[in-house]
């Protein structure tokens, strides 16, 4: 008879409190990921042949350190970081997300028509490919770090506010702000700080549903919608400098 497969670490040993990283440790994990992303950006600029490896480098920087730290403490990282968590309130999550995405698309459409921009054709295949690529190489890694690791670590025991009936505290705000500040640091583009706004949406999804996979899907959809709007209206950066 073969050997029994090894058991997964216990996500919550009896009597143990819910696992979160210490706040300082979470901040250092975010700083490490930003530093690695900056280094990869500079490396790919110097050696263009390495540009394709930046996605893998981002995944490793955002996921591996926190994963290993949780594993060393006897916890299942995929559970305590919200990956293998079944979403709660799925219909509420979907309704809020569709309202935000649809509202953004409608606002772009109205603004483009008011300026007389001619719409360009869209490729459904290209958008689907972008969605899949973003989900795997960007959204999952960033949401694992900011919503799976940092948000719980920076959240007090009792969240201070409620948003649409969901407890929403300083941890959610801090994670969204860190997310918003990391982008202009990495891309050297101050306008990128606007991503703090979708960061608040992703933070709300994490607080409302518990699942980081839902946050990652929303993140990838937002990126894909932005690409679709930019493809449809190439003049869009003149209105929204952070697009493109």
Tab-separated table of C-alpha atoms in Angstrom, residues 37-232:
chain	number	residue	atom	x	y	z
A	37	UNK	CA	7.864	45.267	-8.902
A	38	UNK	CA	10.058	48.373	-9.260
A	39	UNK	CA	13.122	46.219	-9.809
A	40	UNK	CA	11.361	44.087	-12.410
A	41	UNK	CA	10.135	47.187	-14.219
A	42	UNK	CA	13.649	48.582	-14.401
A	43	UNK	CA	15.063	45.224	-15.466
A	44	UNK	CA	12.518	44.771	-18.249
A	45	UNK	CA	13.278	48.301	-19.497
A	46	UNK	CA	16.978	47.486	-19.627
A	47	UNK	CA	16.500	43.982	-21.042
A	48	UNK	CA	13.250	43.913	-23.092
A	49	UNK	CA	13.531	40.151	-23.573
A	50	UNK	CA	12.741	39.740	-19.873
A	51	UNK	CA	9.493	41.719	-20.029
A	52	UNK	CA	7.440	38.531	-20.232
A	53	UNK	CA	8.748	37.370	-16.857
A	54	UNK	CA	7.468	40.372	-14.927
A	55	UNK	CA	4.053	38.803	-14.400
A	56	UNK	CA	5.584	35.721	-12.801
A	57	UNK	CA	7.839	37.905	-10.686
A	58	UNK	CA	4.835	39.878	-9.427
A	59	UNK	CA	3.014	36.676	-8.499
A	60	UNK	CA	6.019	35.383	-6.596
A	61	UNK	CA	6.587	38.685	-4.758
A	62	UNK	CA	2.937	39.146	-3.751
A	63	UNK	CA	2.121	35.560	-2.845
A	64	UNK	CA	5.111	33.482	-1.825
A	65	UNK	CA	6.424	35.379	1.267
A	66	UNK	CA	2.996	35.632	2.953
A	67	UNK	CA	2.184	32.049	1.944
A	68	UNK	CA	5.373	30.724	3.520
A	69	UNK	CA	4.905	32.755	6.719
A	70	UNK	CA	1.387	31.400	7.216
A	71	UNK	CA	2.520	27.861	6.426
A	72	UNK	CA	5.360	28.052	8.946
A	73	UNK	CA	2.819	28.987	11.617
A	74	UNK	CA	0.819	25.850	10.927
A	75	UNK	CA	-2.032	27.511	9.030
A	76	UNK	CA	-3.379	26.757	5.556
A	77	UNK	CA	-2.448	29.882	3.552
A	78	UNK	CA	-5.154	29.391	0.936
A	79	UNK	CA	-7.791	29.400	3.657
A	80	UNK	CA	-6.506	32.097	5.977
A	81	UNK	CA	-5.745	34.387	3.043
A	82	UNK	CA	-9.255	34.026	1.640
A	83	UNK	CA	-8.608	31.962	-1.494
A	84	UNK	CA	-10.497	28.815	-0.494
A	85	UNK	CA	-13.307	30.741	1.194
A	86	UNK	CA	-16.828	30.345	-0.138
A	87	UNK	CA	-18.237	33.817	-0.935
A	88	UNK	CA	-21.012	35.082	1.295
A	89	UNK	CA	-23.875	37.245	-0.037
A	90	UNK	CA	-23.007	36.403	-3.699
A	91	UNK	CA	-26.029	38.198	-5.136
A	92	UNK	CA	-25.196	41.396	-3.258
A	93	UNK	CA	-21.590	41.204	-4.415
A	94	UNK	CA	-22.696	40.722	-8.020
A	95	UNK	CA	-25.307	43.505	-7.887
A	96	UNK	CA	-22.899	46.094	-6.467
A	97	UNK	CA	-20.136	45.088	-8.886
A	98	UNK	CA	-22.361	45.189	-11.956
A	99	UNK	CA	-23.735	48.578	-10.889
A	100	UNK	CA	-20.218	50.016	-10.561
A	101	UNK	CA	-18.914	48.511	-13.801
A	102	UNK	CA	-22.043	49.447	-15.716
A	103	UNK	CA	-22.018	52.963	-14.287
A	104	UNK	CA	-18.401	53.461	-15.348
A	105	UNK	CA	-19.085	52.171	-18.883
A	106	UNK	CA	-22.166	54.363	-19.222
A	107	UNK	CA	-20.289	57.445	-18.002
A	108	UNK	CA	-17.528	56.830	-20.568
A	109	UNK	CA	-20.089	56.338	-23.330
A	110	UNK	CA	-21.933	59.557	-22.489
A	111	UNK	CA	-18.695	61.538	-22.196
A	112	UNK	CA	-17.436	60.188	-25.534
A	113	UNK	CA	-20.663	61.048	-27.324
A	114	UNK	CA	-20.687	64.553	-25.876
A	115	UNK	CA	-17.224	65.077	-27.391
A	116	UNK	CA	-18.124	63.547	-30.737
A	117	UNK	CA	-15.646	60.671	-30.552
A	118	UNK	CA	-16.216	57.939	-33.115
A	119	UNK	CA	-16.382	54.461	-31.535
A	120	UNK	CA	-13.884	51.887	-32.750
A	121	UNK	CA	-14.686	48.168	-33.113
A	122	UNK	CA	-14.033	45.822	-30.199
A	123	UNK	CA	-12.790	42.242	-30.347
A	124	UNK	CA	-14.560	39.952	-27.891
A	125	UNK	CA	-11.724	37.440	-28.199
A	126	UNK	CA	-9.099	40.032	-27.308
A	127	UNK	CA	-11.101	41.163	-24.286
A	128	UNK	CA	-11.565	37.590	-23.063
A	129	UNK	CA	-7.845	36.942	-23.499
A	130	UNK	CA	-7.080	40.104	-21.515
A	131	UNK	CA	-9.491	39.027	-18.781
A	132	UNK	CA	-7.827	35.630	-18.400
A	133	UNK	CA	-4.311	37.062	-18.516
A	134	UNK	CA	-5.104	39.794	-15.990
A	135	UNK	CA	-6.763	37.353	-13.638
A	136	UNK	CA	-3.752	35.034	-13.568
A	137	UNK	CA	-0.807	37.435	-13.775
A	138	UNK	CA	-2.058	40.566	-11.998
A	139	UNK	CA	-5.366	40.414	-10.166
A	140	UNK	CA	-4.885	37.212	-8.169
A	141	UNK	CA	-1.433	38.234	-6.973
A	142	UNK	CA	-2.360	41.800	-6.016
A	143	UNK	CA	-5.601	40.800	-4.322
A	144	UNK	CA	-3.858	38.007	-2.417
A	145	UNK	CA	-1.486	40.580	-0.947
A	146	UNK	CA	-3.704	43.626	-0.427
A	147	UNK	CA	-7.045	42.017	0.398
A	148	UNK	CA	-5.959	38.576	1.581
A	149	UNK	CA	-3.011	39.612	3.746
A	150	UNK	CA	-2.937	43.366	4.408
A	151	UNK	CA	-6.614	44.165	4.899
A	152	UNK	CA	-7.198	41.700	7.781
A	153	UNK	CA	-3.822	42.552	9.318
A	154	UNK	CA	-4.646	46.271	9.448
A	155	UNK	CA	-8.243	45.851	10.626
A	156	UNK	CA	-9.100	46.437	14.305
A	157	UNK	CA	-11.185	43.803	16.051
A	158	UNK	CA	-14.377	45.827	15.546
A	159	UNK	CA	-14.700	47.686	12.211
A	160	UNK	CA	-15.814	51.250	12.786
A	161	UNK	CA	-18.279	51.773	9.929
A	162	UNK	CA	-20.850	49.911	7.849
A	163	UNK	CA	-21.178	50.310	4.082
A	164	UNK	CA	-24.295	48.828	2.479
A	165	UNK	CA	-24.800	46.827	5.648
A	166	UNK	CA	-21.246	45.444	5.672
A	167	UNK	CA	-18.688	46.180	8.441
A	168	UNK	CA	-16.026	48.336	6.815
A	169	UNK	CA	-13.152	49.536	8.954
A	170	UNK	CA	-9.727	51.082	8.882
A	171	UNK	CA	-8.119	47.913	7.557
A	172	UNK	CA	-10.180	48.149	4.380
A	173	UNK	CA	-9.311	51.832	3.985
A	174	UNK	CA	-5.614	51.272	4.654
A	175	UNK	CA	-5.411	48.397	2.189
A	176	UNK	CA	-7.148	50.492	-0.479
A	177	UNK	CA	-4.797	53.432	0.172
A	178	UNK	CA	-1.725	51.193	0.031
A	179	UNK	CA	-3.042	49.709	-3.208
A	180	UNK	CA	-3.576	53.212	-4.586
A	181	UNK	CA	-0.104	54.416	-3.583
A	182	UNK	CA	1.715	51.336	-4.885
A	183	UNK	CA	0.619	51.887	-8.475
A	184	UNK	CA	2.096	55.375	-9.010
A	185	UNK	CA	5.269	54.264	-7.228
A	186	UNK	CA	5.708	51.296	-9.561
A	187	UNK	CA	4.612	53.006	-12.772
A	188	UNK	CA	6.047	56.443	-11.903
A	189	UNK	CA	2.720	57.994	-12.903
A	190	UNK	CA	0.932	60.072	-10.237
A	191	UNK	CA	-2.405	59.713	-12.042
A	192	UNK	CA	-2.319	55.993	-11.225
A	193	UNK	CA	-3.205	56.887	-7.624
A	194	UNK	CA	-6.832	56.943	-8.796
A	195	UNK	CA	-6.865	53.146	-8.429
A	196	UNK	CA	-7.555	53.772	-4.750
A	197	UNK	CA	-11.204	54.063	-5.845
A	198	UNK	CA	-11.534	50.544	-7.269
A	199	UNK	CA	-9.382	49.501	-4.310
A	200	UNK	CA	-12.240	50.596	-2.020
A	201	UNK	CA	-14.610	48.445	-4.060
A	202	UNK	CA	-12.317	45.413	-3.806
A	203	UNK	CA	-11.958	46.030	-0.067
A	204	UNK	CA	-15.741	46.125	0.293
A	205	UNK	CA	-16.026	42.844	-1.626
A	206	UNK	CA	-13.533	41.231	0.753
A	207	UNK	CA	-15.390	42.552	3.808
A	208	UNK	CA	-18.793	41.554	2.432
A	209	UNK	CA	-18.001	38.191	0.891
A	210	UNK	CA	-14.813	36.975	2.568
A	211	UNK	CA	-13.453	35.560	-0.684
A	212	UNK	CA	-10.315	36.982	-2.273
A	213	UNK	CA	-11.182	35.160	-5.504
A	214	UNK	CA	-14.212	37.442	-5.870
A	215	UNK	CA	-11.918	40.464	-5.415
A	216	UNK	CA	-9.532	39.094	-8.047
A	217	UNK	CA	-12.352	38.530	-10.545
A	218	UNK	CA	-13.655	42.072	-9.971
A	219	UNK	CA	-10.110	43.410	-10.395
A	220	UNK	CA	-9.640	41.582	-13.697
A	221	UNK	CA	-13.058	42.715	-14.946
A	222	UNK	CA	-12.231	46.333	-14.093
A	223	UNK	CA	-8.926	46.137	-15.981
A	224	UNK	CA	-10.629	44.523	-18.965
A	225	UNK	CA	-13.390	47.118	-19.013
A	226	UNK	CA	-10.761	49.862	-18.973
A	227	UNK	CA	-9.027	48.239	-21.949
A	228	UNK	CA	-12.349	47.942	-23.769
A	229	UNK	CA	-13.142	51.610	-23.212
A	230	UNK	CA	-9.654	52.632	-24.347
A	231	UNK	CA	-9.922	50.477	-27.480
A	232	UNK	CA	-13.377	51.832	-28.285
